[in-house]
XYZ file of C-alpha atoms in Angstrom:
636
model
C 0.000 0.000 0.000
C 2.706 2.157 1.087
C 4.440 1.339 -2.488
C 1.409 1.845 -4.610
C 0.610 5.653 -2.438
C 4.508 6.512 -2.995
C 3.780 5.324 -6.901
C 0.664 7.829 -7.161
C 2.322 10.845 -5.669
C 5.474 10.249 -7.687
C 2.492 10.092 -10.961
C 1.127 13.577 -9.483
C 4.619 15.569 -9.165
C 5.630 14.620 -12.395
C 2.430 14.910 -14.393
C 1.267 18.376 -12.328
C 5.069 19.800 -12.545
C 3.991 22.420 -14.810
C 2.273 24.019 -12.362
C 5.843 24.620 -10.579
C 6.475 26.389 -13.474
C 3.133 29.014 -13.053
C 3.825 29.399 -9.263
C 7.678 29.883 -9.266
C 8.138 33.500 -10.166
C 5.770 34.221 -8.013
C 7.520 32.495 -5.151
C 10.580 33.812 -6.158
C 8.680 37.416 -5.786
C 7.331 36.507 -2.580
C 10.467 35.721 -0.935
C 12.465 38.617 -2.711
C 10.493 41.663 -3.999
C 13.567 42.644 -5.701
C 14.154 39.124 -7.139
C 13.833 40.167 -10.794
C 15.760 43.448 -10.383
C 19.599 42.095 -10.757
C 22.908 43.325 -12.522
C 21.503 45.206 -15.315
C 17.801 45.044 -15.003
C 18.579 46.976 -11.695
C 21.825 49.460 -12.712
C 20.563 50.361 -16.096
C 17.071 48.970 -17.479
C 14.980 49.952 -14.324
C 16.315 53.455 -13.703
C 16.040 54.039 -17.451
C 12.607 52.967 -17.884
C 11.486 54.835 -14.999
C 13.108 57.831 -16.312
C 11.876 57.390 -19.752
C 7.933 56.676 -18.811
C 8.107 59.757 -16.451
C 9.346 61.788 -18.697
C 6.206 60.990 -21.083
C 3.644 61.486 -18.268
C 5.332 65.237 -18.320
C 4.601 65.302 -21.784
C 8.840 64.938 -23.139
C 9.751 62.422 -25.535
C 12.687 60.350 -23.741
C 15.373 61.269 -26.510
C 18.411 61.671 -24.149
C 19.589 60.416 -20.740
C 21.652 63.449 -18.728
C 24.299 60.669 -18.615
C 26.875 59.569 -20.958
C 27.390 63.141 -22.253
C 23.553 62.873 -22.891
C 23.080 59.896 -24.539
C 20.499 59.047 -26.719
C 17.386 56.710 -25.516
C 14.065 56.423 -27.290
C 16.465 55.795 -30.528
C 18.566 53.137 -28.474
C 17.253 49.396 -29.532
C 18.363 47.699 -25.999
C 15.335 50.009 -24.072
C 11.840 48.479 -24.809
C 10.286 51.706 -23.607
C 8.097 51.111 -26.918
C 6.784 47.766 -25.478
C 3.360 47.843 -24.850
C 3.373 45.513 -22.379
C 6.407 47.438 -20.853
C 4.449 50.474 -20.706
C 1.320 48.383 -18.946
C 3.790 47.337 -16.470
C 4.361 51.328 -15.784
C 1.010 52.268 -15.629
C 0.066 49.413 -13.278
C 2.942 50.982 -10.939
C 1.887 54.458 -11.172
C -2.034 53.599 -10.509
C -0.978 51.207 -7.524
C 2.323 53.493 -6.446
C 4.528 50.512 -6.683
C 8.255 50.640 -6.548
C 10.337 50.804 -9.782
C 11.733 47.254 -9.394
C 7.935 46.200 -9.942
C 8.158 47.443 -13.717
C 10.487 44.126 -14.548
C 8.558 42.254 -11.721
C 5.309 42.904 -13.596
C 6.923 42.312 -17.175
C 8.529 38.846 -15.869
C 5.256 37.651 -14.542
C 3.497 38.401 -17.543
C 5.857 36.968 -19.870
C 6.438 33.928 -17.839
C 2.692 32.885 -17.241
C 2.320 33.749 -21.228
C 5.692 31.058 -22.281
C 4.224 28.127 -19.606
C 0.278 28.345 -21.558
C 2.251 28.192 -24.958
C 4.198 25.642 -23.793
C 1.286 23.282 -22.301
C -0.673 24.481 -25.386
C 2.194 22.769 -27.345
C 1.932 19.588 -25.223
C -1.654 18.992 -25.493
C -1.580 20.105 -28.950
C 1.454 17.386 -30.365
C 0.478 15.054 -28.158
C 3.562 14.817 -25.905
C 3.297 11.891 -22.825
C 1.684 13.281 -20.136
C 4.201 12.378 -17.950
C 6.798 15.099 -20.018
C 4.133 17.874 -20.606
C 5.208 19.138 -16.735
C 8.559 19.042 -17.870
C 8.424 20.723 -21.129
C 6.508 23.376 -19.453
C 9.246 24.072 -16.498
C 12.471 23.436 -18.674
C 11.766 24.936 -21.593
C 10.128 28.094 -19.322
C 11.104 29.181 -16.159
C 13.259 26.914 -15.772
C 15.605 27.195 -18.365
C 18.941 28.970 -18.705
C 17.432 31.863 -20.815
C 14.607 31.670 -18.261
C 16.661 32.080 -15.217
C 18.907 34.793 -17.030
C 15.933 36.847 -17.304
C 16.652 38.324 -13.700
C 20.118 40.006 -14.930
C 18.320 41.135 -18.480
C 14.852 41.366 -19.251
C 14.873 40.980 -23.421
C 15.872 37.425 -22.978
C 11.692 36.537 -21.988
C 10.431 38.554 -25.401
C 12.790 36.543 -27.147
C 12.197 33.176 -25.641
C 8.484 33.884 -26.461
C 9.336 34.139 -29.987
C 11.531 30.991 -29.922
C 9.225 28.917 -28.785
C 6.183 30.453 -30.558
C 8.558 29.577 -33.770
C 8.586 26.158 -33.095
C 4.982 25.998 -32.520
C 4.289 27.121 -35.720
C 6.526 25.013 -37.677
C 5.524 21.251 -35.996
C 1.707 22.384 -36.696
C 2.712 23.239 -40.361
C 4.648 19.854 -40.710
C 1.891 17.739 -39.103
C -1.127 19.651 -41.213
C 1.455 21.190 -44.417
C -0.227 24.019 -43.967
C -0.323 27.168 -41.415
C -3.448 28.765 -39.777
C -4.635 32.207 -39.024
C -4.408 31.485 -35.197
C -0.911 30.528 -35.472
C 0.242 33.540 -37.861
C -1.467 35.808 -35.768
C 0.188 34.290 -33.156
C 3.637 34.880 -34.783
C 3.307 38.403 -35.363
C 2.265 39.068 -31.726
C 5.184 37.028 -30.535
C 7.680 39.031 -33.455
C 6.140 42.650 -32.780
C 6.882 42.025 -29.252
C 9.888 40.545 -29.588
C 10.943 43.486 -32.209
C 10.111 46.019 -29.373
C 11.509 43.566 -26.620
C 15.170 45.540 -26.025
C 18.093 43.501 -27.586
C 18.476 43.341 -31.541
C 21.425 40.764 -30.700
C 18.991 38.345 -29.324
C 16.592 38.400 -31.745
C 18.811 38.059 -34.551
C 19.752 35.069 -32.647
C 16.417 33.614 -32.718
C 16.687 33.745 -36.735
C 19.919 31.764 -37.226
C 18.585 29.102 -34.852
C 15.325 29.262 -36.821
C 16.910 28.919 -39.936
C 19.198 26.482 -38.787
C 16.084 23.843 -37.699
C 14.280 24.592 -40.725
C 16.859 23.945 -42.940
C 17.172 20.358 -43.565
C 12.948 20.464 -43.928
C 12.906 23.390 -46.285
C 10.297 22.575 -49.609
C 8.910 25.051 -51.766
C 5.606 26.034 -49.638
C 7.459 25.866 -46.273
C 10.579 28.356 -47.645
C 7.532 30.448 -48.815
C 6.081 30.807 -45.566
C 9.042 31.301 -44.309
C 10.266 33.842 -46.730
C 6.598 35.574 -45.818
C 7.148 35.503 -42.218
C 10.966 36.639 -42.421
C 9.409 40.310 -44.755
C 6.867 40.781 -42.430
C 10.039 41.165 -39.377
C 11.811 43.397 -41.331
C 9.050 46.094 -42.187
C 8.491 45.491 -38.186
C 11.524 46.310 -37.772
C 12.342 49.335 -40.110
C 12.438 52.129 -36.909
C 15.067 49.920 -35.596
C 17.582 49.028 -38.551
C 17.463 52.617 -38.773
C 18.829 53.405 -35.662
C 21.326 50.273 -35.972
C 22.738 51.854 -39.312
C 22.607 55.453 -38.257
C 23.216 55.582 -34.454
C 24.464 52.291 -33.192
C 26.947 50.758 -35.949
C 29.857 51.526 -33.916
C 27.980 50.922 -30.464
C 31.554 49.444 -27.994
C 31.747 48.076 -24.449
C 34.318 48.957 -21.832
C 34.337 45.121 -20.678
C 35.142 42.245 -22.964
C 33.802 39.075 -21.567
C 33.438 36.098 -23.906
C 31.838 33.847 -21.048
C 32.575 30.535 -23.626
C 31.114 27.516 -22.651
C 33.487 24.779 -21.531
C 31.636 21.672 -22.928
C 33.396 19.063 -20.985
C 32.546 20.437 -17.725
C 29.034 21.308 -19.037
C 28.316 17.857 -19.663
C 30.233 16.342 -16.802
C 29.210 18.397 -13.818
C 25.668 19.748 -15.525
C 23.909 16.387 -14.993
C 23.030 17.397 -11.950
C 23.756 21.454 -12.373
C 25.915 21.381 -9.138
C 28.379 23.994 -10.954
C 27.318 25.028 -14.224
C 25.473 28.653 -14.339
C 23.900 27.326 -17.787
C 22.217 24.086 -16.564
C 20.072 21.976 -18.784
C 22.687 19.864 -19.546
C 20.905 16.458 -19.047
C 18.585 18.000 -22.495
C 21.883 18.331 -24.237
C 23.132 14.706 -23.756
C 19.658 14.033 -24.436
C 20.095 14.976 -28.096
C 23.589 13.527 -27.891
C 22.377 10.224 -27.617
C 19.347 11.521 -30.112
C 21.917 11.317 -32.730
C 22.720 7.864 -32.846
C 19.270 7.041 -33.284
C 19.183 9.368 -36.102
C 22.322 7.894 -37.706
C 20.464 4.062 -36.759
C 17.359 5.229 -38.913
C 19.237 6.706 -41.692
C 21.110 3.246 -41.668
C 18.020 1.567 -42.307
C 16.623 3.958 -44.845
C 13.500 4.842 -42.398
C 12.326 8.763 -43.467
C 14.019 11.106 -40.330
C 12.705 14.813 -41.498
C 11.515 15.224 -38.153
C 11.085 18.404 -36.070
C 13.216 16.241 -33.379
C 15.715 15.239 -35.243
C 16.249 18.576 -36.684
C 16.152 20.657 -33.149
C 18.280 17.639 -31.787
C 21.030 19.047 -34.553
C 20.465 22.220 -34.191
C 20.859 21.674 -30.545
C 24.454 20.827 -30.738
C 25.574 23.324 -32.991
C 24.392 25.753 -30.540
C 26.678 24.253 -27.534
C 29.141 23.928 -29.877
C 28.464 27.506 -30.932
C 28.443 28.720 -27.310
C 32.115 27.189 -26.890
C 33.519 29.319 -29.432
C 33.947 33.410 -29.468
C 33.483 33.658 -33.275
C 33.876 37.327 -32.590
C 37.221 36.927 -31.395
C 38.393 34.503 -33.722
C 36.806 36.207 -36.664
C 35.561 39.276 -35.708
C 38.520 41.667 -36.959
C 38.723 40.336 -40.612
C 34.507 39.852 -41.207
C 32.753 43.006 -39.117
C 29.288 41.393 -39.250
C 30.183 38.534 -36.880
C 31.099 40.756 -34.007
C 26.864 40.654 -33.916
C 27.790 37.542 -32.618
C 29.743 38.147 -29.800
C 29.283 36.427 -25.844
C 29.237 32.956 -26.972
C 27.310 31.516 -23.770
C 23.976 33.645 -25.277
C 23.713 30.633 -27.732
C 22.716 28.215 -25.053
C 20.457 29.882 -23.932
C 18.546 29.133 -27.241
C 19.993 25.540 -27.055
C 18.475 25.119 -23.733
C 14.850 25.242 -25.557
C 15.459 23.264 -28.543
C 16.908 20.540 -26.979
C 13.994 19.905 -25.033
C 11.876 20.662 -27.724
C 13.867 17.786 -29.328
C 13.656 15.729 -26.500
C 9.868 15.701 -25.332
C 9.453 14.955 -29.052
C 11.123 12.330 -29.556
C 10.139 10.425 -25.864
C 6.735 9.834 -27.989
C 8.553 6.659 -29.462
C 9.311 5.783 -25.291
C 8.018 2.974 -23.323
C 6.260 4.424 -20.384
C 8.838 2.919 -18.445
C 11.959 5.377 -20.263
C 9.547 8.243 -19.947
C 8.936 7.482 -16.315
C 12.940 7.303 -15.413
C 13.968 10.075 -17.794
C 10.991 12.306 -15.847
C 12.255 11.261 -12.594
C 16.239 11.989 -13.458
C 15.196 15.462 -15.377
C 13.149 16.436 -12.639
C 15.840 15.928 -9.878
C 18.310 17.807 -12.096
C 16.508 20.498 -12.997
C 15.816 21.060 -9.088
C 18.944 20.913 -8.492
C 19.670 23.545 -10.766
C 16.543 26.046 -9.658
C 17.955 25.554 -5.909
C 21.830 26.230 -7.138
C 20.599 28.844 -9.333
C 17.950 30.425 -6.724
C 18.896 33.980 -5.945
C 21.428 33.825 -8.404
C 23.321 36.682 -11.039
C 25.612 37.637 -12.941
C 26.969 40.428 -10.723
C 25.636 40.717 -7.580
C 24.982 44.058 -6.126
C 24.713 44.343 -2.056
C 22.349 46.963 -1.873
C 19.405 47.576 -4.211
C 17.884 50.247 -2.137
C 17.484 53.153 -4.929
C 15.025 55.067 -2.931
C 17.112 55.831 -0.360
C 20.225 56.424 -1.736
C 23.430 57.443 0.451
C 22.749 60.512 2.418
C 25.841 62.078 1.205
C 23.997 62.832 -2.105
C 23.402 66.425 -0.380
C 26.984 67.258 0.431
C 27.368 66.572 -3.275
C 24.919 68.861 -4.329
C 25.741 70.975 -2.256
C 29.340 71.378 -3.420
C 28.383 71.087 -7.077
C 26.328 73.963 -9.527
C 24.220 74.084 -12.346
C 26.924 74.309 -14.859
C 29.037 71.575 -14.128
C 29.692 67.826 -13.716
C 30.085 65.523 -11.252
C 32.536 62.355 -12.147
C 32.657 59.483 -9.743
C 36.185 57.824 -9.265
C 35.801 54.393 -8.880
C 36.460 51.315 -10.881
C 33.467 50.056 -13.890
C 32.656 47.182 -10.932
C 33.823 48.445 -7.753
C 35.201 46.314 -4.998
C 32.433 46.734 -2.926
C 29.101 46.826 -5.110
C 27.538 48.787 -2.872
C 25.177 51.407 -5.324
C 24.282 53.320 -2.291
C 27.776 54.058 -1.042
C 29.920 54.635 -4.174
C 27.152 56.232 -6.052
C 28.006 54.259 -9.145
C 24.963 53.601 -10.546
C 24.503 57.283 -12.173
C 21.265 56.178 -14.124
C 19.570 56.456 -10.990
C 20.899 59.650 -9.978
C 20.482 61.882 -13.193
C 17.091 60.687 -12.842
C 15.945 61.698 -9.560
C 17.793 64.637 -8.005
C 17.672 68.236 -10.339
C 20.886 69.841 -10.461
C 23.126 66.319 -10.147
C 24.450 65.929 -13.955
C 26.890 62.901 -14.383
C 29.842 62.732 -16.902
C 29.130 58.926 -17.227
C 26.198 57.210 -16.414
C 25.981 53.170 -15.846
C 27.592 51.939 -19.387
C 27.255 48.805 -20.746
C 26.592 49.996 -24.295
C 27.491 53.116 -25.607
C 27.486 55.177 -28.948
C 30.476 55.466 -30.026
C 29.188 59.375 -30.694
C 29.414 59.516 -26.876
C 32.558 58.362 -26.745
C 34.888 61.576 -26.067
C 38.404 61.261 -26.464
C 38.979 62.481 -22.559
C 35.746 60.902 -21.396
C 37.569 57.581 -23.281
C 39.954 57.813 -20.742
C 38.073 57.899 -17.971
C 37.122 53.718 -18.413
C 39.613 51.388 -16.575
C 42.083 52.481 -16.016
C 40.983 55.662 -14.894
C 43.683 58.243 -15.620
C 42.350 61.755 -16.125
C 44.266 64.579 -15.757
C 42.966 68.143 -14.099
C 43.159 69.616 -17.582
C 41.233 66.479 -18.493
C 38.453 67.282 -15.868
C 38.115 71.017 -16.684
C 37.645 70.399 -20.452
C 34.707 67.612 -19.697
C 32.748 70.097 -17.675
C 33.761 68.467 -14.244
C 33.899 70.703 -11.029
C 33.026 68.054 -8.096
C 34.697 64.329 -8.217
C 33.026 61.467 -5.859
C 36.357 59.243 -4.684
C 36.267 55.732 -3.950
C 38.591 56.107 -1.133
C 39.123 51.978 -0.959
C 40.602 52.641 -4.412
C 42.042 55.355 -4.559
C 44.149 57.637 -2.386
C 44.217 61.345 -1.448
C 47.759 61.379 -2.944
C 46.185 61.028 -6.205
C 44.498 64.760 -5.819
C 47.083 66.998 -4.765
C 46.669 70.786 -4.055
C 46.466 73.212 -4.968
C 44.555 71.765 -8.319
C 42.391 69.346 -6.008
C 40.687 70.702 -2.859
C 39.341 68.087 -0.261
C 35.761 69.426 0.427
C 33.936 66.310 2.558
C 35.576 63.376 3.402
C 33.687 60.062 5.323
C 34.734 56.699 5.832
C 34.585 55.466 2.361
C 34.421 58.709 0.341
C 36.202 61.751 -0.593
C 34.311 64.511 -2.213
C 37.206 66.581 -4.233
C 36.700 70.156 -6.103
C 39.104 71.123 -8.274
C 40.697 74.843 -7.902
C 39.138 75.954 -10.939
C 36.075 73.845 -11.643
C 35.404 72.774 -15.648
C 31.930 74.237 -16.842
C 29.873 72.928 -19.127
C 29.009 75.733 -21.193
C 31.564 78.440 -21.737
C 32.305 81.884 -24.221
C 35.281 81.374 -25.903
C 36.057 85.868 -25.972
C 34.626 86.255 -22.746
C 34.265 84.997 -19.130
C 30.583 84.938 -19.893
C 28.078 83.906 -16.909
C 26.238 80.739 -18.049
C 23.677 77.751 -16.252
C 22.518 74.705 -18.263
C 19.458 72.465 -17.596
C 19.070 68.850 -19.075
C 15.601 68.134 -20.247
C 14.833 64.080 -22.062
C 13.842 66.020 -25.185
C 15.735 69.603 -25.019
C 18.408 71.147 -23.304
C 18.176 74.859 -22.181
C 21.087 77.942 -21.350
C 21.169 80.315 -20.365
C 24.414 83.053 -21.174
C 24.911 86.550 -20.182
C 27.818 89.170 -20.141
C 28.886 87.659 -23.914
C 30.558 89.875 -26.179
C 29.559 90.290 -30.486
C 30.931 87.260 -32.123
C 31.886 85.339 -29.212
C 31.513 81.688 -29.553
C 29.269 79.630 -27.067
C 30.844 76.137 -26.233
C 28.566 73.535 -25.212
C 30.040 70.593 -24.060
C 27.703 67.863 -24.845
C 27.430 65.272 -27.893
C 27.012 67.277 -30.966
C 23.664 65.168 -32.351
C 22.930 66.146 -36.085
C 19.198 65.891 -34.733
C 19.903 69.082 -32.593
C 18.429 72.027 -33.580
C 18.764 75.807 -31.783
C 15.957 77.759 -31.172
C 16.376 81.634 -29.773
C 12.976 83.858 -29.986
C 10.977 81.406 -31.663
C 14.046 81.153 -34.589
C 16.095 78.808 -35.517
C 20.042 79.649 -35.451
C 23.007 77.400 -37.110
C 25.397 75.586 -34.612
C 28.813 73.752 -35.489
C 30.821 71.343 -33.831
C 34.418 72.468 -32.463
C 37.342 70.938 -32.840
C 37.225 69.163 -29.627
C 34.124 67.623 -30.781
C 31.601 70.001 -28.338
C 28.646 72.056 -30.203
C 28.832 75.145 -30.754
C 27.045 78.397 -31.883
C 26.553 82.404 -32.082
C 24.884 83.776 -29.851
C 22.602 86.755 -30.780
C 22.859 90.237 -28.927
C 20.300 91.191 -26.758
C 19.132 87.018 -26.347
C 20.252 85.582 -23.262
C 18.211 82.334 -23.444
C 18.497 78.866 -26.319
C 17.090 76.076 -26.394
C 18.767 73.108 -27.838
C 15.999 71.045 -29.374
C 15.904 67.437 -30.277
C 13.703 65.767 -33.038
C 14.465 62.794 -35.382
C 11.394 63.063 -37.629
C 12.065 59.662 -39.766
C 12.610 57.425 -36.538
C 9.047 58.520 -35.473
C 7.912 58.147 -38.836
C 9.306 54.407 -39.118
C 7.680 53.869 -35.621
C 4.357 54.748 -36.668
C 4.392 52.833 -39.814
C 6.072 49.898 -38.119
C 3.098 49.885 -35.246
C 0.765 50.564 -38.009
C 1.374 47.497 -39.994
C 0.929 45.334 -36.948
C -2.138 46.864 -36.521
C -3.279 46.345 -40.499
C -2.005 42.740 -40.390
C -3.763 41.729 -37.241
C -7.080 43.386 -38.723
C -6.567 41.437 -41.850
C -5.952 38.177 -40.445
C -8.751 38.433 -38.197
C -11.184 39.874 -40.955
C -10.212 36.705 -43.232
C -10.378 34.245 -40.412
C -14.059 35.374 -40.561
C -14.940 35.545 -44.287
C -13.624 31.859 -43.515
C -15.552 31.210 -40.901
């Protein structure tokens, strides 16, 4: 009796484990509120979008952060602030007065519960053993490496969506040779939100490895389709390709890290996920041993254009893919491959396929097989969620962004409104602390008027924003006082852990606060931001997301204003209601004439074919969902 009770609860957990997958980011919000908010989602996304949606309940389109020598954002592909489930996640924090971390909380939640009903829709659908449906559901959802990634950056759920919305599409076209209108309209949803969804990279990504498991099953109707499907992400994608071409072709990153995957150890240690970040390794030898049943059936002449057998492939490409840095290997001779860059991202698509591949192909199982695999998968993938619980890829100690170090006031207080601040203190600090070293500037040029940062959080940056003294401010930090003064900088925020007083000498450097981990430095003659080139001209400067406004008096006739901020060829000047002409200097700052007798100019910022291309691009979604719903019915 005993046997037969263990038997039936054993039976329940593995053919109910999909509900794990509903219920665990929910858990993981209940015992972390913060849980969603790591590394990047918390130091740049976060602040960002919160700075962005406020910006547009003030009525200013979010074209530049104050960071980063005012860097551009609505234009910037890796912000989803045109999301509309992004800006639902917003609203539902301004109407309930939720914290900011809840805008990725909310976002997470929904995407999550959407993957697991797509996934059990897939299982009931295809008819996958009920005893793997549970499993599909977790390890191919929440529970997968791209899954668990999600909490250091959000794009990787829009893009899992579309993944596995992809090959949802293509098993009920193989099975029926022929699509539906559900199913398209169900893969433009997934692609428009996926286009919108914050990383290009990523959803590249998921076209190679859709390509690659279509490829050995390609006919004339399916390439069709395809081809179909493929024109229809483009258009989607116009606004985008624009910016990638005209703003972000030469985007760079301070930190280089390939993060390959070592395959050996992957395999080895992943069985049970004890050490390896990337898990899911027990779906990878899954397809492993895949292909020798492949190669067995090809023996024999049996007919093997599967879906299985073709994600099983693709699978291991993918981990092979993720061992190798093509970008380093190749990147300097053929410039389109440095797209391709961080290796490790391809496993996260390798995670889904292969158990994709492998819930297919356990439909040719005894019940027994199934009922061991399930058991073995089951207490791997635990394993993993429990290793991987709480887990990121840099951990910061203190996510408290409402209540951010007290010292914030001595700094404004030592700083004015036509300067820069510039923190001293390495790209990842020894002490991640955001709250004590002020490093995370994307919070603070969002919240406190009158704080403007020469560098905000960077993780990818224009190379337009890429000064040559600000260049030198990235590791290793080596500025000179002539260095500070030309950037604008009057006030410098020391890591004092890092760096010692003996690096700021007087009389250039003047110690102004001090504290047990701080020094708060001004230098003799603090740098201003905007400065007459004849005269000694009085000037302020205030940093808007869609303008920027100065003020100048005591200028002489033909004197030269010198604003020290990116020169955007979307800038226009406006004085009196009319527009002036502005240069760039040689030191690559803008510059322009001012008029006698006008004191105050706006500098005004408006890319009129980006807007454009986002109109069309949201219109077309609209059209094509109207159109496949108006035919569904003529069918109907």
């Amino acid at each position: 009796m005993i046997v037969e009770l263990i038997r039936s609860y054993r039976s329940q957990l593995i053919n109910k484990s999909w509900v794990i997958a509903l219920l665990l980011p929910i858990l993981y919000l209940i015992t972390n509120p913060e849980y969603f908010n790591q590394d990047d989602n918390f130091s740049q996304f976060t602040p960002v979008f919160k700075y962005a949606f406020e910006a547009m309940l003030r009525g200013e389109f979010p074209w530049m952060h104050l960071g980063e020598l005012n860097v551009r954002v609505a234009e910037s592909p890796y912000y989803a602030i045109f999301s509309p489930i992004l800006f639902l996640c917003f609203a539902i924090t301004q109407i309930f007065h939720l914290a900011p971390c809840w805008i990725i909380n909310l976002w997470s939640l929904i995407f999550f519960t959407v993957i697991s009903f797509l996934l059990l829709k897939f299982a009931k659908a295809f008819s996958i053993p009920i005893r793997m449906q549970g499993l599909l559901v977790l390890c191919a959802g929440v529970g997968s490496f791209m899954g668990q990634f999600s909490v250091n950056w959000y794009y990787t759920l829009p893009m899992q969506l579309l993944m596995i919305a992809k090959i949802y599409y293509w098993q009920y076209f193989l099975i029926h040779k022929k699509s539906s209108r559900a199913n398209d309209c169900l893969i433009l949803i997934t692609t428009y939100l996926a286009v919108f969804g914050g990383n290009p990279q990523l959803f590249l990504y998921v076209q190679v490895v859709e390509f690659l498991f279509l490829l050995p099953l390609f006919n004339k109707r399916l390439f069709r389709i395809y081809l179909r499907n493929q024109i229809i992400a483009l258009l989607l994608l116009a606004p985008l390709i624009y910016c990638q071409l005209e703003y972000w072709g030469h985007a760079w990153r301070s930190i280089n890290n390939p993060r390959k995957t070592e395959i050996y150890n992957f395999l080895r240690s992943g069985i049970f996920n004890n050490r390896s970040s990337e898990g899911q390794s027990i779906w990878a030898i899954g397809c492993l041993i895949s292909l020798f049943v492949i190669f067995r059936q090809f023996l024999k002449g049996e007919s093997i254009k599967l879906l299985w057998v073709s994600l099983s492939i693709t699978s291991i490409f993918l981990l092979l893919f993720s061992s190798i840095d093509l970008g380093k290997e190749f990147g300097g001779h053929i410039s389109a491959l440095m797209l391709l860059t961080t290796p490790k991202k391809w496993w996260f698509f390798g995670g889904i396929t292969s158990v994709f591949a492998v819930c297919l192909w356990s439909k040719s199982w005894n019940t027994k097989i199934q009922t061991y695999f399930c058991i073995f998968a089951l207490l791997s993938t635990g394993i993993y969620l429990i290793h991987n619980w709480g887990y990121s890829a840099y951990k910061w100690n203190n996510i408290d962004y409402e209540k951010v170090n007290s010292s914030l006031g001595t700094i404004k207080q030592f700083s004015d409104g036509n300067s820069r601040i510039l923190q001293v203190t390495n790209f990842r600090n020894l002490d991640p602390d955001p709250s004590a070293h002020l490093i995370l500037n994307t919070w603070l040029a969002g919240n406190y008027e009158g704080l403007v940062f020469a560098k905000g959080y960077e993780t990818i940056q224009a190379n337009e924003n890429r000064h040559k003294d600000l260049v030198n401010y990235f590791e290793p930090q080596n500025l000179s006082y002539q260095q500070y003064q030309k950037l604008g900088v009057s006030t410098l925020w020391v890591n004092k852990h890092e760096y010692s007083k003996a690096l700021f000498p007087p009389p250039d450097y003047q110690i102004a606060y001090e504290d047990q981990d701080h020094l708060l430095i001004r230098l003799k003659e603090p740098g201003k931001i905007v400065t007459c080139e004849q005269t000694n001209c009085a000037a302020s400067i205030d940093f808007h997301p869609n303008q920027v406004s100065i003020h100048v008096d005591n200028f002489s006739l033909n004197d030269t204003v010198r604003v020290k901020i990116t020169p955007y060829t979307n800038f226009s000047i406006v004085a009196s209601g009319q527009k002036i002409p502005y240069f760039i200097c040689d030191d690559s700052w803008l510059c322009f004439k001012p008029i006698e007798n006008i004191n105050a100019y706006l500098i005004e910022y408006h890319d009129l074919p980006f807007i454009l291309l986002l109109l069309a691009s949201n219109a077309l979604f609209l059209i094509l969902i109207l159109v496949n719903q108006r035919w569904s019915q003529i069918r109907n």
